[in-house]
CSV table of C-alpha atoms in Angstrom, one decimal:
chain,number,residue,atom,x,y,z
N,1169,MET,CA,161.3,-114.0,-123.6
N,1170,PHE,CA,158.3,-116.3,-121.8
N,1171,ARG,CA,154.3,-116.7,-122.8
N,1172,ASP,CA,151.6,-117.2,-120.2
N,1173,HIS,CA,150.2,-121.0,-120.2
N,1174,GLN,CA,153.8,-121.9,-121.9
N,1175,GLU,CA,155.3,-124.8,-120.5
N,1176,LEU,CA,159.4,-125.2,-119.7
N,1177,ASP,CA,162.5,-127.3,-118.5
N,1178,VAL,CA,163.8,-125.2,-115.9
N,1179,THR,CA,166.9,-125.7,-113.5
N,1180,VAL,CA,166.5,-124.2,-109.8
N,1181,ILE,CA,169.6,-121.9,-109.4
N,1182,ALA,CA,169.0,-120.6,-105.7
N,1183,VAL,CA,166.4,-121.3,-103.2
N,1184,ALA,CA,165.3,-120.0,-99.8
N,1185,ALA,CA,162.3,-119.2,-97.4
N,1186,VAL,CA,159.7,-117.7,-99.9
N,1187,GLY,CA,160.5,-119.9,-103.3
N,1188,SER,CA,163.2,-120.7,-105.7
N,1189,LYS,CA,164.9,-119.3,-108.8
N,1190,VAL,CA,165.1,-121.0,-111.6
N,1191,ASP,CA,167.4,-120.6,-115.1
N,1192,ALA,CA,165.3,-121.1,-118.1
N,1193,ASN,CA,168.1,-121.7,-121.0
N,1194,GLY,CA,169.9,-118.8,-119.9
N,1195,GLU,CA,166.4,-116.7,-118.2
N,1196,THR,CA,165.2,-116.8,-114.8
N,1197,GLY,CA,162.2,-117.0,-113.5
N,1198,PHE,CA,160.8,-117.8,-109.4
N,1199,ILE,CA,158.8,-120.9,-108.1
N,1200,ASP,CA,156.6,-119.5,-105.5
N,1201,GLN,CA,157.0,-121.9,-102.4
N,1202,VAL,CA,153.3,-123.2,-103.0
N,1203,LYS,CA,153.9,-124.0,-106.5
N,1204,HIS,CA,156.3,-126.6,-105.7
N,1205,PRO,CA,154.9,-130.4,-104.8
N,1206,SER,CA,156.5,-130.2,-102.1
N,1207,TRP,CA,154.1,-127.4,-100.8
N,1208,TRP,CA,151.0,-129.8,-100.8
N,1209,ASP,CA,152.8,-133.2,-100.8
N,1210,GLU,CA,155.0,-133.9,-98.0
N,1211,SER,CA,156.4,-137.2,-99.3
N,1212,SER,CA,157.6,-134.4,-102.4
N,1213,ALA,CA,161.1,-133.2,-101.5
N,1214,PRO,CA,161.8,-129.8,-101.2
N,1215,PRO,CA,163.9,-127.9,-103.7
N,1216,ARG,CA,167.6,-127.8,-104.2
N,1217,ALA,CA,170.0,-125.8,-106.1
N,1218,GLY,CA,170.5,-128.9,-109.5
N,1219,ASP,CA,167.2,-129.9,-109.5
N,1220,ARG,CA,165.1,-129.8,-113.3
N,1221,LEU,CA,161.5,-129.1,-112.9
N,1222,HIS,CA,159.2,-129.0,-115.5
N,1223,VAL,CA,156.6,-125.8,-115.1
N,1224,VAL,CA,154.7,-123.6,-116.2
N,1225,VAL,CA,154.5,-119.8,-116.6
N,1226,LEU,CA,151.9,-118.3,-114.6
N,1227,ASP,CA,152.9,-115.0,-115.4
N,1228,ALA,CA,155.3,-113.5,-117.9
N,1229,SER,CA,154.2,-109.9,-117.2
N,1230,ARG,CA,155.9,-109.6,-114.2
N,1231,GLU,CA,160.1,-109.1,-113.0
N,1232,GLU,CA,160.9,-112.1,-112.0
N,1233,PRO,CA,158.4,-114.0,-114.5
N,1234,ARG,CA,155.7,-116.2,-112.5
N,1235,PHE,CA,155.9,-120.2,-112.5
N,1236,SER,CA,154.0,-123.7,-111.0
N,1237,ALA,CA,155.6,-126.7,-110.9
N,1238,LEU,CA,152.5,-128.3,-110.0
N,1239,GLN,CA,150.9,-130.9,-111.9
N,1240,LEU,CA,147.4,-129.2,-111.8
N,1241,ASP,CA,148.3,-126.0,-112.6
N,1242,ILE,CA,150.2,-127.5,-116.0
N,1243,ASP,CA,147.3,-128.7,-116.7
N,1244,ILE,CA,145.4,-126.1,-116.8
N,1245,ALA,CA,147.5,-124.2,-118.9
N,1246,ARG,CA,147.0,-127.4,-121.6
N,1247,ARG,CA,143.2,-126.6,-121.6
N,1248,LEU,CA,143.7,-123.1,-121.6
N,1249,ARG,CA,146.3,-123.3,-124.7
N,1250,ASP,CA,143.4,-125.9,-126.1
N,1251,ALA,CA,140.6,-123.4,-127.4
N,1252,GLY,CA,138.6,-126.1,-128.8
N,1253,GLY,CA,138.6,-128.3,-125.7
N,1254,ALA,CA,138.8,-125.5,-122.4
N,1255,CYS,CA,136.5,-126.7,-120.3
N,1256,ARG,CA,137.1,-130.7,-120.5
N,1257,GLY,CA,138.3,-132.4,-116.9
N,1258,ARG,CA,137.1,-129.5,-115.1
N,1259,PRO,CA,138.7,-130.3,-111.7
N,1260,SER,CA,137.1,-130.4,-108.5
N,1261,ARG,CA,136.5,-127.3,-105.9
N,1262,ARG,CA,138.6,-128.7,-103.5
N,1263,ARG,CA,141.6,-129.5,-106.1
N,1264,MET,CA,140.9,-125.4,-107.8
N,1265,THR,CA,141.6,-123.9,-104.4
N,1266,ALA,CA,145.3,-125.3,-103.9
N,1267,THR,CA,145.7,-122.8,-107.4
N,1268,ALA,CA,144.1,-119.7,-106.7
N,1269,ALA,CA,146.0,-118.0,-109.4
N,1270,PHE,CA,144.0,-120.2,-112.2
N,1271,SER,CA,140.8,-120.7,-110.2
N,1272,LYS,CA,139.5,-116.9,-111.3
N,1273,VAL,CA,140.2,-117.3,-115.2
N,1274,TRP,CA,139.1,-121.1,-115.2
N,1275,GLU,CA,135.5,-120.2,-113.2
N,1276,SER,CA,135.0,-117.4,-115.9
N,1277,MET,CA,135.9,-119.8,-118.8
N,1278,CYS,CA,133.6,-122.8,-117.3
N,1279,PRO,CA,130.9,-122.2,-115.2
N,1280,GLU,CA,129.2,-125.2,-114.0
């Protein structure tokens, strides 16, 4: 069972137009295409079966759980897990627009 904001190493097992199915020690999850670095960075290779990725759990309650391989999402999850420093290193608004799933959470925790 996964937990929100948990970090994992996963292996891509299938790729579709909308995202990638991944395996994490026998359990599966999904990375939406916009949560893979290749969506935002032309120099990043698109996902392929067999790729290993470091991800963060965005929503463990979904069937299949949703993950992100974006470094910004991983950084935000680390801050959310760190109760003493949740607002340090707040990303810029421009960078936050790339991660709408966390933007509302971040705004509620760390108003400007």
